[in-house]
Amino acid sequence: MTLSDEELAEDLTRSGPEPPPPSRGRVVARRFLAVPRGRVGLATLGLLFLLAFAGPLVSPWSYTDRDFTAFLQPPSAAHWLGTLQTGADVFAVTLRGMQKSLVVGLLAALVSTALAALVGAFAGYFLGWTDRALTWLTDLLLVLPAFLILAIMSPLFGSGAWVLFVVMLALFLWMVTSKIVRGMTISLKQREFIQAARFMGVPPVTIIFRHVLPNLSSLLVVDATLNVSAAILTETSLSYFGFGIQPPDVSFGTLIADGARTAVYAPWTFWFVAGLLVVTVLAVNLVGDALRDAFDPAATRAR
């Protein structure tokens, strides 16, 4: 029994058109949430941000307050996590330090990834003298002693000048990624859709921003995520030695440096901030690892 053309058309009309395929972002999000470590990392990171920015609202003390009747006191009802040698509330100053470290890590990661994308894409697309100049700049920054330069410039990172510290930190995080972006851009430049855009007279800068960089989004998103933990650890190391965030502001590094002196006989001054640092870096790395698998499912199958 066969259907007539009218019946077939009516049947197709009733069934309706096929739904459009899901967007790439939705597919990546579904893969990301399907990985347990991705859910755990994202939930932990969200709780840390909530604690850092909402916690001070419920604390009876500010990070600038001093209790001159409670120097180096253990946790109590008045001071939930104890006090420092200066009488500062450990809970309040730790949350302030976490705020600063999270903001510095996020901004430095975004700036460094943006630099890597632009330098690598322009070098790989234009080649010639543009490639030689940008590659020379990249190689120069790779051999410069970043720690020494940041230490020399540390007097400029005083109160209110932490944005300069973020910029300087980002300047030493982008070089390796830019070389990867350059190589991938050279490969993409030979693809048919790039060649078609060039023959149609599309300006090179438009091609880079409209076609090249979107096709490198998976690499850039994962790189930005992993750079957050790298920037937080670098900031902590520099601040520990006094070359990062400067007093009266605080960060994970300054708090760990102060708490290390009293960690043996007053552990509440050190272990809470140290534990938060470990949990923060671990959560960021879990998110970055899950994002890498979400963008590249072949890596998950191989693993």
Short mmCIF file of C-alpha atoms in Angstrom, two decimals:
data_model
loop_
_atom_site.label_atom_id
_atom_site.label_comp_id
_atom_site.label_asym_id
_atom_site.label_seq_id
_atom_site.Cartn_x
_atom_site.Cartn_y
_atom_site.Cartn_z
CA MET A 1 0.00 0.00 0.00
CA THR A 2 1.49 3.30 -1.07
CA LEU A 3 0.58 6.82 -0.05
CA SER A 4 -0.49 9.39 -2.60
CA ASP A 5 1.38 12.64 -2.95
CA GLU A 6 -1.39 14.48 -1.10
CA GLU A 7 -1.37 11.99 1.79
CA LEU A 8 2.43 12.09 1.98
CA ALA A 9 2.42 15.89 2.05
CA GLU A 10 -0.29 15.88 4.73
CA ASP A 11 1.70 13.38 6.81
CA LEU A 12 4.85 15.50 6.54
CA THR A 13 2.84 18.58 7.53
CA ARG A 14 1.50 16.84 10.63
CA SER A 15 4.94 15.65 11.67
CA GLY A 16 6.29 19.18 11.33
CA PRO A 17 9.83 20.28 10.50
CA GLU A 18 12.74 18.69 12.32
CA PRO A 19 14.00 20.72 15.29
CA PRO A 20 17.26 22.57 14.64
CA PRO A 21 20.40 20.95 16.02
CA PRO A 22 21.58 22.30 19.39
CA SER A 23 24.16 25.06 19.34
CA ARG A 24 27.80 24.29 20.08
CA GLY A 25 27.62 26.19 23.34
CA ARG A 26 24.71 24.07 24.51
CA VAL A 27 26.52 20.87 23.53
CA VAL A 28 29.66 21.94 25.39
CA ALA A 29 27.61 22.91 28.46
CA ARG A 30 25.87 19.51 28.43
CA ARG A 31 29.20 17.69 28.17
CA PHE A 32 30.68 19.85 30.92
CA LEU A 33 27.81 19.23 33.34
CA ALA A 34 27.90 15.51 32.56
CA VAL A 35 31.40 15.28 34.06
CA PRO A 36 31.29 14.95 37.89
CA ARG A 37 34.52 16.90 38.43
CA GLY A 38 33.12 19.76 36.36
CA ARG A 39 29.99 19.98 38.52
CA VAL A 40 32.03 19.73 41.72
CA GLY A 41 34.54 22.36 40.57
CA LEU A 42 31.86 24.78 39.40
CA ALA A 43 29.80 24.38 42.58
CA THR A 44 32.89 24.83 44.77
CA LEU A 45 33.98 27.90 42.83
CA GLY A 46 30.50 29.39 43.13
CA LEU A 47 30.47 28.80 46.89
CA LEU A 48 33.90 30.39 47.22
CA PHE A 49 32.76 33.51 45.35
CA LEU A 50 29.63 33.64 47.50
CA LEU A 51 31.70 33.33 50.66
CA ALA A 52 34.22 35.95 49.53
CA PHE A 53 31.71 38.63 48.53
CA ALA A 54 28.69 37.86 50.74
CA GLY A 55 30.58 36.70 53.84
CA PRO A 56 31.69 40.21 54.90
CA LEU A 57 28.05 41.28 54.96
CA VAL A 58 27.30 38.91 57.84
CA SER A 59 30.58 39.43 59.68
CA PRO A 60 30.51 41.83 62.67
CA TRP A 61 34.05 42.93 61.83
CA SER A 62 35.62 44.67 58.86
CA TYR A 63 39.09 43.77 57.59
CA THR A 64 40.30 47.21 58.71
CA ASP A 65 38.93 46.87 62.27
CA ARG A 66 41.21 46.11 65.21
CA ASP A 67 40.16 44.63 68.54
CA PHE A 68 42.72 45.93 71.02
CA THR A 69 41.37 43.65 73.72
CA ALA A 70 41.98 40.45 71.72
CA PHE A 71 45.46 40.00 70.32
CA LEU A 72 46.18 36.57 68.80
CA GLN A 73 43.08 35.05 70.37
CA PRO A 74 41.71 31.63 69.29
CA PRO A 75 38.29 31.27 67.64
CA SER A 76 35.43 32.44 69.84
CA ALA A 77 31.89 33.79 69.64
CA ALA A 78 33.25 37.32 69.16
CA HIS A 79 35.84 36.30 66.55
CA TRP A 80 34.69 33.24 64.62
CA LEU A 81 38.17 32.29 63.40
CA GLY A 82 40.26 34.10 65.98
CA THR A 83 42.42 37.18 65.66
CA LEU A 84 45.86 38.11 64.38
CA GLN A 85 48.72 39.68 66.29
CA THR A 86 47.37 43.08 65.33
CA GLY A 87 43.89 42.31 66.69
CA ALA A 88 42.40 41.99 63.20
CA ASP A 89 39.60 39.46 62.75
CA VAL A 90 40.88 36.41 60.84
CA PHE A 91 37.52 35.76 59.17
CA ALA A 92 37.23 39.32 57.87
CA VAL A 93 40.80 39.70 56.59
CA THR A 94 40.78 36.23 54.99
CA LEU A 95 37.63 37.00 53.02
CA ARG A 96 39.13 40.31 51.94
CA GLY A 97 42.29 38.50 50.83
CA MET A 98 40.24 35.95 48.92
CA GLN A 99 38.34 38.75 47.17
CA LYS A 100 41.56 40.37 46.05
CA SER A 101 43.19 37.12 44.92
CA LEU A 102 40.10 36.02 42.96
CA VAL A 103 39.77 39.39 41.23
CA VAL A 104 43.49 39.54 40.43
CA GLY A 105 43.45 35.96 39.12
CA LEU A 106 40.39 36.47 36.92
CA LEU A 107 41.53 39.79 35.45
CA ALA A 108 45.09 38.61 34.84
CA ALA A 109 43.81 35.45 33.15
CA LEU A 110 41.45 37.39 30.87
CA VAL A 111 44.09 39.95 29.89
CA SER A 112 46.78 37.31 29.26
CA THR A 113 44.46 35.13 27.16
CA ALA A 114 43.32 38.15 25.14
CA LEU A 115 46.96 39.10 24.49
CA ALA A 116 47.81 35.55 23.47
CA ALA A 117 44.86 35.42 21.08
CA LEU A 118 45.61 38.76 19.41
CA VAL A 119 49.38 38.36 19.12
CA GLY A 120 49.19 34.74 17.94
CA ALA A 121 46.37 35.36 15.47
CA PHE A 122 47.94 38.45 13.90
CA ALA A 123 51.37 36.81 13.68
CA GLY A 124 49.98 33.64 12.11
CA TYR A 125 47.67 35.39 9.67
CA PHE A 126 49.91 38.16 8.34
CA LEU A 127 53.28 36.35 8.63
CA GLY A 128 56.19 38.35 7.11
CA TRP A 129 57.55 41.22 9.17
CA THR A 130 54.50 41.22 11.44
CA ASP A 131 55.19 37.62 12.40
CA ARG A 132 58.90 38.31 12.90
CA ALA A 133 58.28 41.34 15.12
CA LEU A 134 55.64 39.67 17.29
CA THR A 135 57.65 36.45 17.56
CA TRP A 136 60.70 38.45 18.63
CA LEU A 137 58.61 40.19 21.31
CA THR A 138 57.24 36.85 22.50
CA ASP A 139 60.70 35.26 22.69
CA LEU A 140 62.06 38.31 24.52
CA LEU A 141 59.38 38.11 27.23
CA LEU A 142 59.97 34.37 27.55
CA VAL A 143 63.60 34.87 28.54
CA LEU A 144 63.09 37.88 30.81
CA PRO A 145 63.12 37.06 34.55
CA ALA A 146 59.49 37.81 35.39
CA PHE A 147 59.92 37.45 39.15
CA LEU A 148 62.85 39.88 39.21
CA ILE A 149 61.04 42.49 37.09
CA LEU A 150 57.90 42.30 39.23
CA ALA A 151 60.03 42.54 42.38
CA ILE A 152 61.75 45.69 41.09
CA MET A 153 58.40 47.26 40.22
CA SER A 154 56.75 46.25 43.51
CA PRO A 155 57.00 49.79 45.02
CA LEU A 156 54.57 50.91 42.30
CA PHE A 157 51.94 48.39 43.46
CA GLY A 158 50.93 50.42 46.48
CA SER A 159 47.45 50.96 47.79
CA GLY A 160 45.05 51.59 44.93
CA ALA A 161 47.57 50.58 42.23
CA TRP A 162 46.74 46.85 42.19
CA VAL A 163 45.41 47.21 38.63
CA LEU A 164 48.99 47.90 37.49
CA PHE A 165 50.01 44.69 39.26
CA VAL A 166 47.33 42.79 37.32
CA VAL A 167 48.60 44.20 34.02
CA MET A 168 52.21 43.35 34.81
CA LEU A 169 51.23 39.87 35.94
CA ALA A 170 49.29 39.28 32.73
CA LEU A 171 52.25 40.39 30.62
CA PHE A 172 54.20 37.29 31.67
CA LEU A 173 51.44 34.67 31.23
CA TRP A 174 50.53 34.79 27.54
CA MET A 175 53.61 33.87 25.51
CA VAL A 176 53.35 30.07 25.29
CA THR A 177 49.65 30.22 24.37
CA SER A 178 50.35 32.81 21.67
CA LYS A 179 52.77 30.41 19.97
CA ILE A 180 50.06 27.73 19.94
CA VAL A 181 47.52 30.22 18.55
CA ARG A 182 50.01 31.28 15.86
CA GLY A 183 50.47 27.70 14.65
CA MET A 184 46.73 27.03 14.62
CA THR A 185 46.09 30.30 12.76
CA ILE A 186 48.56 29.34 10.02
CA SER A 187 46.64 26.09 9.62
CA LEU A 188 43.24 27.81 9.63
CA LYS A 189 44.43 30.32 7.04
CA GLN A 190 44.52 27.53 4.46
CA ARG A 191 40.92 26.45 5.09
CA GLU A 192 38.31 27.02 2.39
CA PHE A 193 36.10 29.43 4.35
CA ILE A 194 39.07 31.69 5.11
CA GLN A 195 40.18 31.62 1.47
CA ALA A 196 36.62 32.42 0.35
CA ALA A 197 36.45 35.41 2.71
CA ARG A 198 39.78 36.70 1.39
CA PHE A 199 38.67 36.39 -2.26
CA MET A 200 35.46 38.24 -1.40
CA GLY A 201 37.53 41.19 -0.19
CA VAL A 202 36.82 40.89 3.53
CA PRO A 203 39.43 42.93 5.46
CA PRO A 204 42.07 40.83 7.24
CA VAL A 205 41.22 42.21 10.69
CA THR A 206 37.57 41.29 10.15
CA ILE A 207 38.58 37.76 9.11
CA ILE A 208 40.67 37.39 12.26
CA PHE A 209 37.89 38.49 14.61
CA ARG A 210 34.98 36.90 12.74
CA HIS A 211 36.48 33.60 11.56
CA VAL A 212 39.89 32.83 13.09
CA LEU A 213 39.38 33.62 16.77
CA PRO A 214 35.90 32.00 17.03
CA ASN A 215 37.42 28.76 15.69
CA LEU A 216 40.02 28.92 18.46
CA SER A 217 37.47 29.55 21.21
CA SER A 218 37.88 26.10 22.78
CA LEU A 219 41.62 26.61 23.26
CA LEU A 220 41.16 30.17 24.54
CA VAL A 221 38.40 29.31 27.03
CA VAL A 222 40.39 26.45 28.54
CA ASP A 223 43.56 28.56 28.60
CA ALA A 224 41.77 31.42 30.38
CA THR A 225 40.38 29.01 32.97
CA LEU A 226 43.74 27.44 33.72
CA ASN A 227 45.43 30.85 33.77
CA VAL A 228 43.20 31.82 36.71
CA SER A 229 44.86 29.30 38.99
CA ALA A 230 48.30 30.17 37.58
CA ALA A 231 47.71 33.88 38.24
CA ILE A 232 46.42 33.22 41.78
CA LEU A 233 49.47 31.11 42.62
CA THR A 234 51.84 33.66 41.07
CA GLU A 235 50.17 36.50 42.96
CA THR A 236 50.34 34.49 46.18
CA SER A 237 54.04 33.76 45.70
CA LEU A 238 54.88 37.39 44.94
CA SER A 239 52.78 38.73 47.81
CA TYR A 240 54.35 36.17 50.17
CA PHE A 241 57.76 37.75 49.51
CA GLY A 242 56.33 41.28 49.69
CA PHE A 243 56.41 41.99 45.95
CA GLY A 244 52.68 41.76 45.13
CA ILE A 245 49.67 43.32 46.81
CA GLN A 246 50.94 45.98 49.18
CA PRO A 247 49.63 46.96 52.65
CA PRO A 248 47.20 48.10 53.88
CA ASP A 249 45.44 45.80 51.38
CA VAL A 250 45.68 42.03 51.81
CA SER A 251 45.65 38.91 49.66
CA PHE A 252 46.23 35.20 50.07
CA GLY A 253 49.99 35.74 49.81
CA THR A 254 50.25 38.48 52.43
CA LEU A 255 48.04 36.55 54.85
CA ILE A 256 50.02 33.32 54.41
CA ALA A 257 53.27 35.23 54.93
CA ASP A 258 51.96 36.75 58.17
CA GLY A 259 50.38 33.50 59.37
CA ALA A 260 53.49 31.43 58.70
CA ARG A 261 55.26 33.18 61.60
CA THR A 262 52.58 32.10 64.10
CA ALA A 263 51.36 28.86 62.49
CA VAL A 264 52.91 26.62 65.16
CA TYR A 265 51.41 28.20 68.28
CA ALA A 266 48.43 29.99 66.66
CA PRO A 267 47.34 27.74 63.76
CA TRP A 268 44.11 29.68 63.12
CA THR A 269 46.20 32.51 61.63
CA PHE A 270 47.54 30.26 58.87
CA TRP A 271 45.58 27.10 58.15
CA PHE A 272 42.24 28.69 57.27
CA VAL A 273 43.69 30.91 54.52
CA ALA A 274 46.02 28.14 53.34
CA GLY A 275 43.10 25.73 53.08
CA LEU A 276 41.04 28.25 51.11
CA LEU A 277 43.94 28.75 48.69
CA VAL A 278 44.23 25.01 48.08
CA VAL A 279 40.46 24.61 47.59
CA THR A 280 40.31 27.61 45.22
CA VAL A 281 43.14 26.39 42.98
CA LEU A 282 41.74 22.85 43.01
CA ALA A 283 38.25 24.05 42.02
CA VAL A 284 39.62 26.18 39.16
CA ASN A 285 41.70 23.26 37.88
CA LEU A 286 38.70 20.92 38.03
CA VAL A 287 36.65 23.40 35.97
CA GLY A 288 39.48 23.81 33.45
CA ASP A 289 39.97 20.05 33.14
CA ALA A 290 36.24 19.47 32.60
CA LEU A 291 36.08 22.28 30.04
CA ARG A 292 38.96 20.74 28.10
CA ASP A 293 37.13 17.42 27.95
CA ALA A 294 33.87 19.15 27.00
CA PHE A 295 35.48 20.92 24.05
CA ASP A 296 37.45 17.83 23.02
CA PRO A 297 35.42 14.66 23.72
CA ALA A 298 38.11 12.57 21.97
CA ALA A 299 40.41 13.31 24.93
CA THR A 300 37.84 11.80 27.30
CA ARG A 301 37.50 8.64 25.21
CA ALA A 302 41.29 8.29 24.95
CA ARG A 303 41.61 8.71 28.70
#
